[in-house]
XYZ file of C-alpha atoms in Angstrom:
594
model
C 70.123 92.453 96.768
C 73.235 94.267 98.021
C 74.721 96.184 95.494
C 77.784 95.560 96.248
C 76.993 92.091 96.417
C 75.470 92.654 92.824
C 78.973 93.952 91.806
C 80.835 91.070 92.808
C 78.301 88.409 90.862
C 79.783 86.882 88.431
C 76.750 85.938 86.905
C 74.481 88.462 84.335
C 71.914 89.345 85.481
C 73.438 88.860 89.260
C 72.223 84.999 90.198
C 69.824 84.594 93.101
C 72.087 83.370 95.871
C 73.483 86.316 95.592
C 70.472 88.343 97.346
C 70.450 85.987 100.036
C 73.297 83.186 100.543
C 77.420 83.936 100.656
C 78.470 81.377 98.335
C 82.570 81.744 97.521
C 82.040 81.566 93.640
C 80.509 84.854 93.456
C 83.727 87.001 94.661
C 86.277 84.260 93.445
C 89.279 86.133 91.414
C 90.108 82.500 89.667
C 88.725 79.574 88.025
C 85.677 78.191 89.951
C 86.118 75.126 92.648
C 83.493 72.259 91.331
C 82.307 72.631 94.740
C 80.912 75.937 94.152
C 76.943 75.933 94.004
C 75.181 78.342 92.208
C 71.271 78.553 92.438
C 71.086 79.883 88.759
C 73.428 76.867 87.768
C 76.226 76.032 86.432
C 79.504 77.929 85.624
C 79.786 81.555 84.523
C 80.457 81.604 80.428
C 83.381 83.672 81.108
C 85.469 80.853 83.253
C 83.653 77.668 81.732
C 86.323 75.244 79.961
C 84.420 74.378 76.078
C 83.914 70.526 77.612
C 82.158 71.985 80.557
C 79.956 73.806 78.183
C 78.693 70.911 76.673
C 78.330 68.940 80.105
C 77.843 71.242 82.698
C 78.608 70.412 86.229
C 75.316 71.348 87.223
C 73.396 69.201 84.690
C 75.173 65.918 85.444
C 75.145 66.258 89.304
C 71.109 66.680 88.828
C 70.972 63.474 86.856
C 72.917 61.953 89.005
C 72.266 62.986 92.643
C 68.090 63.386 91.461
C 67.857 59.324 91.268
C 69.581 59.312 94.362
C 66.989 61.412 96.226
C 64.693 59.798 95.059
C 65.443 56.409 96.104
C 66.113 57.845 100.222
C 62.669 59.083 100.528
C 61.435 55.620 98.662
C 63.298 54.203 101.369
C 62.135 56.652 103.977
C 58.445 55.078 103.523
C 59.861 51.659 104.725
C 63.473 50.454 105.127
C 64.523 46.646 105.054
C 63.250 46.428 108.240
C 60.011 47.697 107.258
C 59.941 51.138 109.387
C 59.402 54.563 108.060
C 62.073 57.020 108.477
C 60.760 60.720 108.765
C 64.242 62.085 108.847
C 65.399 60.702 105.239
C 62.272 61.675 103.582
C 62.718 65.465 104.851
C 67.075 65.582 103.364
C 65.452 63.878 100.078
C 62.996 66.664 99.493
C 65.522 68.989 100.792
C 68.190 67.679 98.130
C 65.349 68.341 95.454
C 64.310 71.296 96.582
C 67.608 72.892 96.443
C 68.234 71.290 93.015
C 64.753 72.622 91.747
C 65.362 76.312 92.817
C 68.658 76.382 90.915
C 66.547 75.456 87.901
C 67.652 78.366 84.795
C 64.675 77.494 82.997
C 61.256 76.298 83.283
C 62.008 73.226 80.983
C 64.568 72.640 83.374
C 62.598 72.826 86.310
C 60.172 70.374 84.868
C 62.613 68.430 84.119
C 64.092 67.887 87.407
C 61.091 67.818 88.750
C 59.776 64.422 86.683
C 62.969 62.819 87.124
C 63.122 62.765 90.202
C 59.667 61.755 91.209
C 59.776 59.122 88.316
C 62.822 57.790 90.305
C 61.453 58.118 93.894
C 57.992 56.571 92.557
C 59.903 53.693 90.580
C 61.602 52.446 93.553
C 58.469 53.300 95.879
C 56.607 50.595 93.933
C 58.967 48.640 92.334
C 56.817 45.670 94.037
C 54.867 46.186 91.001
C 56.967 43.737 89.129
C 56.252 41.176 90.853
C 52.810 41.238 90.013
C 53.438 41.753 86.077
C 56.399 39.270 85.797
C 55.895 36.228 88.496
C 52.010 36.292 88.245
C 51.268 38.351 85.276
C 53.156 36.184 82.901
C 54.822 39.247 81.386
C 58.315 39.340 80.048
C 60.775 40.621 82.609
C 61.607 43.679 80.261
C 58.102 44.481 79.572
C 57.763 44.106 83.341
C 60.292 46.725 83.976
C 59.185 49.054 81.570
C 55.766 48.777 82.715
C 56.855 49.875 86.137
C 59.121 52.456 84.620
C 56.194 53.776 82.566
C 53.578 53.875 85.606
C 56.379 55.910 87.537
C 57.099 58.200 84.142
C 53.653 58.709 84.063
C 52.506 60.009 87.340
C 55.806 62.260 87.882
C 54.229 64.176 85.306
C 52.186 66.138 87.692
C 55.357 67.143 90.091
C 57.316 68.310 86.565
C 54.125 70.495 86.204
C 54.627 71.652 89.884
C 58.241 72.281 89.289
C 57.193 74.602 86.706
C 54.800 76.146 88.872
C 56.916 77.072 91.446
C 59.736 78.363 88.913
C 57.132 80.842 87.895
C 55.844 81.348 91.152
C 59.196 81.435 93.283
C 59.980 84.462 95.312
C 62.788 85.889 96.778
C 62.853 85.303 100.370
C 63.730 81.738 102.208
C 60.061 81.412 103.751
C 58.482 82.629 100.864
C 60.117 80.209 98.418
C 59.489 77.348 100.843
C 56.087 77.674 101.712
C 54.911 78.309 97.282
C 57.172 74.887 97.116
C 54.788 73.199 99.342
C 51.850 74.616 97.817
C 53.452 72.977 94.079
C 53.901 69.633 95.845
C 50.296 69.841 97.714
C 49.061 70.143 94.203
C 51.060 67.513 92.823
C 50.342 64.985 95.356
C 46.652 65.921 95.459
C 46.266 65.535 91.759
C 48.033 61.937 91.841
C 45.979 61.111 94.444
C 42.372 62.130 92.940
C 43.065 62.183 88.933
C 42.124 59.126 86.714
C 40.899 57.046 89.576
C 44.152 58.005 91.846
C 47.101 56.438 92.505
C 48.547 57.932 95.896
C 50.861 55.330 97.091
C 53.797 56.453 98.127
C 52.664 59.373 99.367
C 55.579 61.585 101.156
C 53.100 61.812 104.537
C 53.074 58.214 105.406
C 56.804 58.477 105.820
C 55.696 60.482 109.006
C 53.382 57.649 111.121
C 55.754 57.767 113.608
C 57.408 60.641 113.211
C 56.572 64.685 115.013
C 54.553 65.316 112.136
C 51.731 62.590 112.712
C 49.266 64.249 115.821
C 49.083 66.581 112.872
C 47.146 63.367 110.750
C 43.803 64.582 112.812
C 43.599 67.973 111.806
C 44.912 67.873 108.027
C 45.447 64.006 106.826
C 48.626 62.704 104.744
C 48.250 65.497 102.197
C 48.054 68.281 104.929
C 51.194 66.346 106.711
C 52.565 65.973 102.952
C 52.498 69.924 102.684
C 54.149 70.829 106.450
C 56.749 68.016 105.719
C 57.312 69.781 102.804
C 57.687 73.042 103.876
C 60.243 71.801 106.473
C 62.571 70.179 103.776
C 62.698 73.112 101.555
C 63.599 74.813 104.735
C 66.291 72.812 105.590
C 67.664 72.311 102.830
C 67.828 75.938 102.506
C 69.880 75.673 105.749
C 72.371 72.844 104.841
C 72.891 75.258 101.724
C 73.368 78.802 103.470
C 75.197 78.067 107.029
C 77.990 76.097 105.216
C 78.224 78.990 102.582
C 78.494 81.652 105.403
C 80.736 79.987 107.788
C 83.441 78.311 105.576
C 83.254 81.499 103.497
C 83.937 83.420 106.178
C 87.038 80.763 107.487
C 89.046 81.164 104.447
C 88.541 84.852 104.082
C 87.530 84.536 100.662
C 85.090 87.991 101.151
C 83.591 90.373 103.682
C 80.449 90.721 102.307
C 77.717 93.034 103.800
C 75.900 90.373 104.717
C 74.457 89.480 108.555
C 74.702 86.156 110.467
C 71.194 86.247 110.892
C 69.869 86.901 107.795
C 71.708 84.178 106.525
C 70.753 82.043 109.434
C 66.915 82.681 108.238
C 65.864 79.539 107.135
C 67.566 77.711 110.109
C 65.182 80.214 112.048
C 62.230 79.487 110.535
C 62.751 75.617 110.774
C 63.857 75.805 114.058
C 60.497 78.007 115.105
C 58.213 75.071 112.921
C 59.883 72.524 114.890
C 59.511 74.193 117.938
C 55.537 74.868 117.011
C 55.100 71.204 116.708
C 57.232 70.040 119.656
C 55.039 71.980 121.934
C 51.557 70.933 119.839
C 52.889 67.593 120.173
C 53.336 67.666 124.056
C 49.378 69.763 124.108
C 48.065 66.696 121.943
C 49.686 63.777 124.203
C 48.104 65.387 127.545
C 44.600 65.808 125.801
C 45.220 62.005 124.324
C 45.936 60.776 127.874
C 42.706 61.968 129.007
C 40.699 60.322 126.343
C 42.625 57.205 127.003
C 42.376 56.771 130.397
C 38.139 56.986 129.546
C 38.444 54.266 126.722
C 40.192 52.001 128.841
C 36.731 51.436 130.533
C 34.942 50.860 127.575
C 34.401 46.646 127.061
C 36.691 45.271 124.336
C 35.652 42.679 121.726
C 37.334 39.390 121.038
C 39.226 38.884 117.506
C 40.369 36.065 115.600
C 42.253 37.313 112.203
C 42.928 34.328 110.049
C 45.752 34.451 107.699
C 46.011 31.455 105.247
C 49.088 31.964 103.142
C 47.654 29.902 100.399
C 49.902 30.864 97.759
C 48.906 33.452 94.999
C 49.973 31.080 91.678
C 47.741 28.260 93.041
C 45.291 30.547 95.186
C 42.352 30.559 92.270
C 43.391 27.028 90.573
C 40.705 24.774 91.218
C 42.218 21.802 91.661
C 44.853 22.752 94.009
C 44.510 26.705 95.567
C 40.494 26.289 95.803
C 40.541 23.463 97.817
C 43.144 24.757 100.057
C 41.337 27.753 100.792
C 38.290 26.147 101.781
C 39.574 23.495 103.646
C 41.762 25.872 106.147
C 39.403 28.474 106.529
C 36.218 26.399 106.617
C 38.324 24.707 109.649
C 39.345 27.777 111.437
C 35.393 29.216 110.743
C 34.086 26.014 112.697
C 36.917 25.739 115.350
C 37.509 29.187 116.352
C 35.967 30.362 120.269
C 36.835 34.362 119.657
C 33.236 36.790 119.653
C 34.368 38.069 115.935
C 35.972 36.086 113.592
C 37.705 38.057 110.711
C 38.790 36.400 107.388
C 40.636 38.348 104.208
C 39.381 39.618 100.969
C 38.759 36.354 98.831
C 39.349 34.102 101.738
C 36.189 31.923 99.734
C 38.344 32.397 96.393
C 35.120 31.202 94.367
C 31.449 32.399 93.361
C 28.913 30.060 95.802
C 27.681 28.206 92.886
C 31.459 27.377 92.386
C 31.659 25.870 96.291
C 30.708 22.261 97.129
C 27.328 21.449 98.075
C 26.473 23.177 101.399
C 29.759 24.150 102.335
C 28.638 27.577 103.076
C 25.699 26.500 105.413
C 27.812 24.050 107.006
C 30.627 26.074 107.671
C 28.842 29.802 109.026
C 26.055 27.690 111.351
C 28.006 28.557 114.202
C 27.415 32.224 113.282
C 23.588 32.157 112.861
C 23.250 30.736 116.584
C 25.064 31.532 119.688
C 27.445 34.589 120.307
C 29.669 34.520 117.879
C 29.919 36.684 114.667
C 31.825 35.913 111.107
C 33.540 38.601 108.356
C 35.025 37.109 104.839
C 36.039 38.018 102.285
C 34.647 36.840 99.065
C 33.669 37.393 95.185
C 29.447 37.862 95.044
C 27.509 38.790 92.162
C 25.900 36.885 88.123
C 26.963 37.752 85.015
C 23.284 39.398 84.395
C 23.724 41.900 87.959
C 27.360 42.534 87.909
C 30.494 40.531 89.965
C 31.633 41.948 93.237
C 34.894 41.582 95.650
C 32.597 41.965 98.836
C 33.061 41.363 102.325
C 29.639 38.657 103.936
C 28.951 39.255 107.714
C 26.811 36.747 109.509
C 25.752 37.284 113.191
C 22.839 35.350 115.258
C 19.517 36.528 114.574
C 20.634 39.490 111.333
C 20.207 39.262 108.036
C 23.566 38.213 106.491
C 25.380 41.613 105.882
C 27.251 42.783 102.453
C 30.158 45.302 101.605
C 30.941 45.515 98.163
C 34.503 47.339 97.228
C 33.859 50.759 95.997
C 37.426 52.062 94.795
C 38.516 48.817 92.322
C 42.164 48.435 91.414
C 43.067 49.201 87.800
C 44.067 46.100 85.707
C 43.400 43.965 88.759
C 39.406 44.338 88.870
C 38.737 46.679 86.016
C 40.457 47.664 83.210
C 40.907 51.365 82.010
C 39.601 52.887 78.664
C 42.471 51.759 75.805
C 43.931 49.539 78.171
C 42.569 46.166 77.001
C 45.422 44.941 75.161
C 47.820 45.446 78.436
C 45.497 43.665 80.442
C 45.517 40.592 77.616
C 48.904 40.327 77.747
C 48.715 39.278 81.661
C 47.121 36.439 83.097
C 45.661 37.681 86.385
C 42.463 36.983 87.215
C 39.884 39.586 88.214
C 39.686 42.393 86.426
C 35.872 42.788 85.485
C 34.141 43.489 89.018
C 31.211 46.043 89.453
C 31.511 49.181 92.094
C 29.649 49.487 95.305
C 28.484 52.034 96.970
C 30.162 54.619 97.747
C 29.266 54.831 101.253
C 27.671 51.510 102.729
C 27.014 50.398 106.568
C 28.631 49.160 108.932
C 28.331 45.707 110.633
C 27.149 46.026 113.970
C 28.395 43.529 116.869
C 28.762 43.904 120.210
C 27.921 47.238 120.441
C 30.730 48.439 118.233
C 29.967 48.901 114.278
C 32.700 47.800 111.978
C 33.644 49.420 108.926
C 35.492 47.437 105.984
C 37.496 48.728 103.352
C 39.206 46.133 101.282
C 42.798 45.951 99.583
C 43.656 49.264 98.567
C 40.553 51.321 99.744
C 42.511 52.094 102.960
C 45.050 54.357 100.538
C 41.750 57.013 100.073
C 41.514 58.693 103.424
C 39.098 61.187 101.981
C 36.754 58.369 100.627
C 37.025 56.526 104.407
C 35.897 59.834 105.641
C 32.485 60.067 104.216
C 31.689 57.714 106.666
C 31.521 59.902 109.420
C 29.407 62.679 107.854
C 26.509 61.351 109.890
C 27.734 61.023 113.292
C 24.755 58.746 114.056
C 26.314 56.001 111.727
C 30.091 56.569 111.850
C 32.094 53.437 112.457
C 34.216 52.815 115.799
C 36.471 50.503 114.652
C 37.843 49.791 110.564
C 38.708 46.792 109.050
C 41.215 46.244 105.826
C 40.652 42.609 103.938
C 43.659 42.432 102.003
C 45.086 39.908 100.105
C 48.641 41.675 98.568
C 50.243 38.426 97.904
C 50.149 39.517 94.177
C 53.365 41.944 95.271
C 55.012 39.403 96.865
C 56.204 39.330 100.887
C 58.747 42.229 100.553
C 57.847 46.222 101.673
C 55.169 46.497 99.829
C 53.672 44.765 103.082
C 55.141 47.122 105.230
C 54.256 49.837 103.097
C 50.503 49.040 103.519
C 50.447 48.765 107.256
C 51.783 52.399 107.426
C 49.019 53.244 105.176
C 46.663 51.689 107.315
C 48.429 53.361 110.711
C 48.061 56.658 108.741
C 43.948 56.123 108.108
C 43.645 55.246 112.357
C 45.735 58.709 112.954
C 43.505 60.681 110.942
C 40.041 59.232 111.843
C 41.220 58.234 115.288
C 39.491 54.437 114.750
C 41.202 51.306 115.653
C 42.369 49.581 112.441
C 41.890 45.837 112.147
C 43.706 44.027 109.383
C 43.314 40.706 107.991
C 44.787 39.514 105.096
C 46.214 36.085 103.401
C 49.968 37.075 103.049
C 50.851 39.787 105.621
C 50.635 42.287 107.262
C 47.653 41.129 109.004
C 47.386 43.284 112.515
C 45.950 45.165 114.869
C 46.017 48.788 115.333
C 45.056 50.709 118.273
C 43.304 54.613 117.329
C 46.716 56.177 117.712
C 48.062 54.541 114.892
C 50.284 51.922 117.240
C 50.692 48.343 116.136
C 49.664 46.177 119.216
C 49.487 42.422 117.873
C 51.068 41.682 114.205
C 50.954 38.143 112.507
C 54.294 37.033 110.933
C 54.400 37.740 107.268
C 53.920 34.665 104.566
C 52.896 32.413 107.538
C 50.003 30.547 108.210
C 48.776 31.892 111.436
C 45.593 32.956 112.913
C 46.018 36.140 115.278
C 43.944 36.356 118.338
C 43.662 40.116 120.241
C 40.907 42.224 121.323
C 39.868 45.699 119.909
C 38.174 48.314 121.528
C 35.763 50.863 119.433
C 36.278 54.963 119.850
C 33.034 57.093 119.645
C 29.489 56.348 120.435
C 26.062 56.741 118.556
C 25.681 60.133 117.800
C 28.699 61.461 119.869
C 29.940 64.014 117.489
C 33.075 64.518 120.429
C 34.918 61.571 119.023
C 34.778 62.729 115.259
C 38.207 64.027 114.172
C 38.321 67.714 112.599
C 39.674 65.660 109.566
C 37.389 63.719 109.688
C 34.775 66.325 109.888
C 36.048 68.802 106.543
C 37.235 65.669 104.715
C 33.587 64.078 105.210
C 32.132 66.782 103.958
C 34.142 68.427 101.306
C 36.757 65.955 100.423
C 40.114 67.140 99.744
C 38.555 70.412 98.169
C 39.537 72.488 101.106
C 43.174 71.653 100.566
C 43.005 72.484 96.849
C 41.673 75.745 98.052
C 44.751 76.639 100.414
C 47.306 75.274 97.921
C 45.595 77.328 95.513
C 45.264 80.591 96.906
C 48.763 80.094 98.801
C 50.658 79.459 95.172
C 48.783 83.051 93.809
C 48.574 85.023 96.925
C 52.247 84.557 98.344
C 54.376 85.550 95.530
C 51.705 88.688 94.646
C 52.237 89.301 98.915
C 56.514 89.008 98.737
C 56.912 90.899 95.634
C 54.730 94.077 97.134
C 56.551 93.793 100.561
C 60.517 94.832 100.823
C 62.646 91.892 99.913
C 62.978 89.556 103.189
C 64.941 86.907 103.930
């Protein structure tokens, strides 16, 4: 810091902006504007009126402006028209991040940090409701709370990270942005993997179409999590300091020792990250181009993704929802011409001893004979060996193949230690199905092997991944069986089919998704949407999908693909890790940088 600079603080002991950022309070002669921003927060004692005292400026514009930031980047995951927006989710964090460094305490810090993630995470998955209210039977209030609990509970681990990095924080802009990333890597990773994981939301998938996504292939949604995160501490470092310079400089409020560049730092730094991706970017494209112009030689295979719409209250009733089911899709199984027929998780809503007589032998004979091949969805299992929400293949001269859902839904298909009495309180069916396998086979047609994942499995990236340990086995095209009608027909639709784009980024595998309410789609290995059903319709979607990678070709294999299969999301624990210790030991031995 300056010491002349240091003189002219207002603040004791001199307040960080001080050592890097002009900001007009800090020379001021008079009372303070309320538009003067202070990193260490607030007003100085000496000119503070007794009422702002007790409500300081600083404390109400965080509890105000935090829920506010928090509901843009909810929003920059999927607007009303259902497309992410890259751009908002970078100014949210930004907004936070700024508010965060100006922390004066570490209960401070934590508590900005939790409120706004409990905000951003509320409105992220306030679809939730839905589920707990319309279907669950719950109370509206207990509805609400529930949600706001869930969201309370899981912004706990970015209020630890806010702590962190008020520990950790250095001076310096690139410094303090990159240990904020490593805090938020940590948090997001933790949310993600702790007490079965919850990752929704995540700030990455805000990216899918955004510069950030050729990164998907080399580091996944947490890795693009971390950059996109680095970038919004930057910039909002920039909206903070170039304002502060120039104005200050406009009114003549001070001639402080103080360079353009040094205070144009963090606009450097983001400008040299954006420039490092632009050209990345444009090196990824051509090498893209290449492998596309070789796929487009490769034979593609026939769909048929069926989408019922039978509705969710009447979906398992047996008089009404059963019947439905069966009678649409056992129609669509016997009149369909397409190579691969695809139907959604619990498209058969009922055990086979539960289905009339035959109907399963009727309807798949088409399947068992000829050239045609049949995925549904459907519960499998006896109360002795354990109930299952498994995916049945059938294909001409195979034994009938089986997925069973590894990663089960809390309070949907099991129910947490302590948690009984929530789940009594809601009538949902489901929630007492046994795990498979972690890692299972694929379903081999046409020379391509199909991989399911069902429902929510697709949010796991890392899990997905383990597939492709064993090049000789990994899949060349996925396929989601969803059936999110639970959450009604609102984002949370939209919400998932980013999640789904973001898996086909980072594994570079066609997505296929079929599912009874929306979005049920198909998703080309660059993450693209090339054929979409319309949501809460019945419709049947016909396309053709082409499979990336071959037996044993290791070439195909993404370098996510590759650590993640192996190692899981350990290596990123690893660089947050050593980046949250090793940085602020590296800028507090070095002479103090901007």
């Amino acid at each position: 810091m300056g010491s002349a600079r240091a003189r002219n603080c207002l603040h004791r002991p001199p307040c960080a902006v001080c050592s890097a950022v002009t900001i007009w309070h800090c020379t001021l002669p008079g009372p303070l504007p309320l538009s003067a921003i202070c990193r260490s927060g607030g007003f100085p004692p000496s000119f503070a009126p007794s009422m702002l005292r007790l409500l300081r400026p600083d404390r109400l514009a965080a509890f105000f402006f935090l829920p506010l930031l928090g509901a843009l980047q909810a929003w920059a995951l999927a607007d009303a028209q259902g497309q992410p927006n890259w751009w908002a989710q970078l100014l949210a964090l930004g907004g936070f991040f700024l508010f965060l460094d100006g922390s004066r305490s570490p209960w401070q810090a934590a508590w900005r940090g939790w409120w706004f993630a409990a905000c951003w995470l509320a409105a992220a998955f306030a679809w939730l409701y839905t589920s707990m209210h319309v279907f669950g039977g719950l109370p509206a209030p207990l509805a609400v709370a529930g949600v706001a609990a869930l969201a309370g509970a899981l912004a706990l681990y970015y209020g630890v990270a806010a702590v962190l990095y008020w520990y950790a924080r250095v001076h310096g802009y690139l410094g303090s942005a990159v240990v904020f990333a490593a805090c938020w890597t940590l948090a997001e990773l933790a949310r993600g993997q702790w007490l079965t994981g919850f990752p929704w939301g995540a700030i990455g998938y805000a990216h899918v179409d955004g510069p950030l996504a050729p990164l998907a292939r080399w580091v996944g949604v947490y890795g693009i999590g971390a950059v996109a995160a680095l970038a919004a501490a930057l910039l909002g470092l920039s909206l903070a300091a170039v304002p502060g310079y120039i104005f200050g400089r406009f009114i003549h409020v001070a001639r402080l020792p103080v360079s353009a560049p040094r205070l144009l730092s963090p606009l450097l730094w983001l400008g040299a990250l954006t420039a490092g991706l632009h050209y990345g970017g444009q090196w990824q494209a051509a090498q893209w181009a290449q492998a596309d112009a070789a796929l487009a030689q490769r034979p593609p295979v026939r769909l048929a993704l069926l989408q019922g719409n039978i509705p969710i209250a009447e979906k398992f009733d047996p008089s009404t929802g059963v019947m439905d089911s069966l009678n649409w899709y056992g129609r669509q199984f016997l009149e369909r011409k397409e190579s691969l027929v695809i139907a959604p998780e619990t498209a058969i809503p009922v055990l086979e001893r539960d289905l009339p007589s035959s109907y399963l032998e009727v309807v798949t004979a088409p399947y068992r004979s000829g050239q045609q091949a049949l995925l549904t969805g459907l519960p499998l299992g006896d109360a002795a060996s354990g109930y299952t929400n498994s995916v049945a293949g059938i294909r001409p001269g195979e034994p009938d193949y089986v997925y069973s859902k590894s990663h089960l839904v809390p309070f949907g298909e099991f129910v947490p230690p302590m948690f009984q009495w929530f789940n009594d309180l809601m009538n949902i069916p489901l929630d007492s199905f046994s795990r498979g396998l972690p890692v299972q086979p694929s379903f081999a047609w046409q020379g391509e092997r199909f991989a399911p994942n069902i429902c929510y499995e697709d949010l796991f990236g890392e899990e997905l991944a383990r597939r492709f340990a064993d090049p000789s086995q990994a899949p060349t095209v996925l396929v989601n069986f969803s059936n999110i009608g639970w959450f009604g027909d609102g984002v949370v639709i939209d919400q998932h089919l980013h999640i789904s784009r973001m898996r086909a980024l980072e594994l570079e595998r066609p997505m296929v998704r079929a599912t009874n309410t929306g979005a049920t789609a198909i998703i080309d290995h660059r993450g693209q949407v090339q054929a979409r059903a319309e949501r809460a319709s019945v419709q049947v979607l016909s396309g053709q999908v082409r499979g990336v990678g071959q037996a044993g070709e290791a070439d195909s294999i993404t370098p996510y693909a590759r650590w993640a299969g192996h190692a899981g999301l350990w290596p990123l624990w690893g660089l947050a890790l050593c980046t949250l210790l090793l940085v602020p030991i590296v800028m507090r031995r070095l002479p103090r940088m901007a």
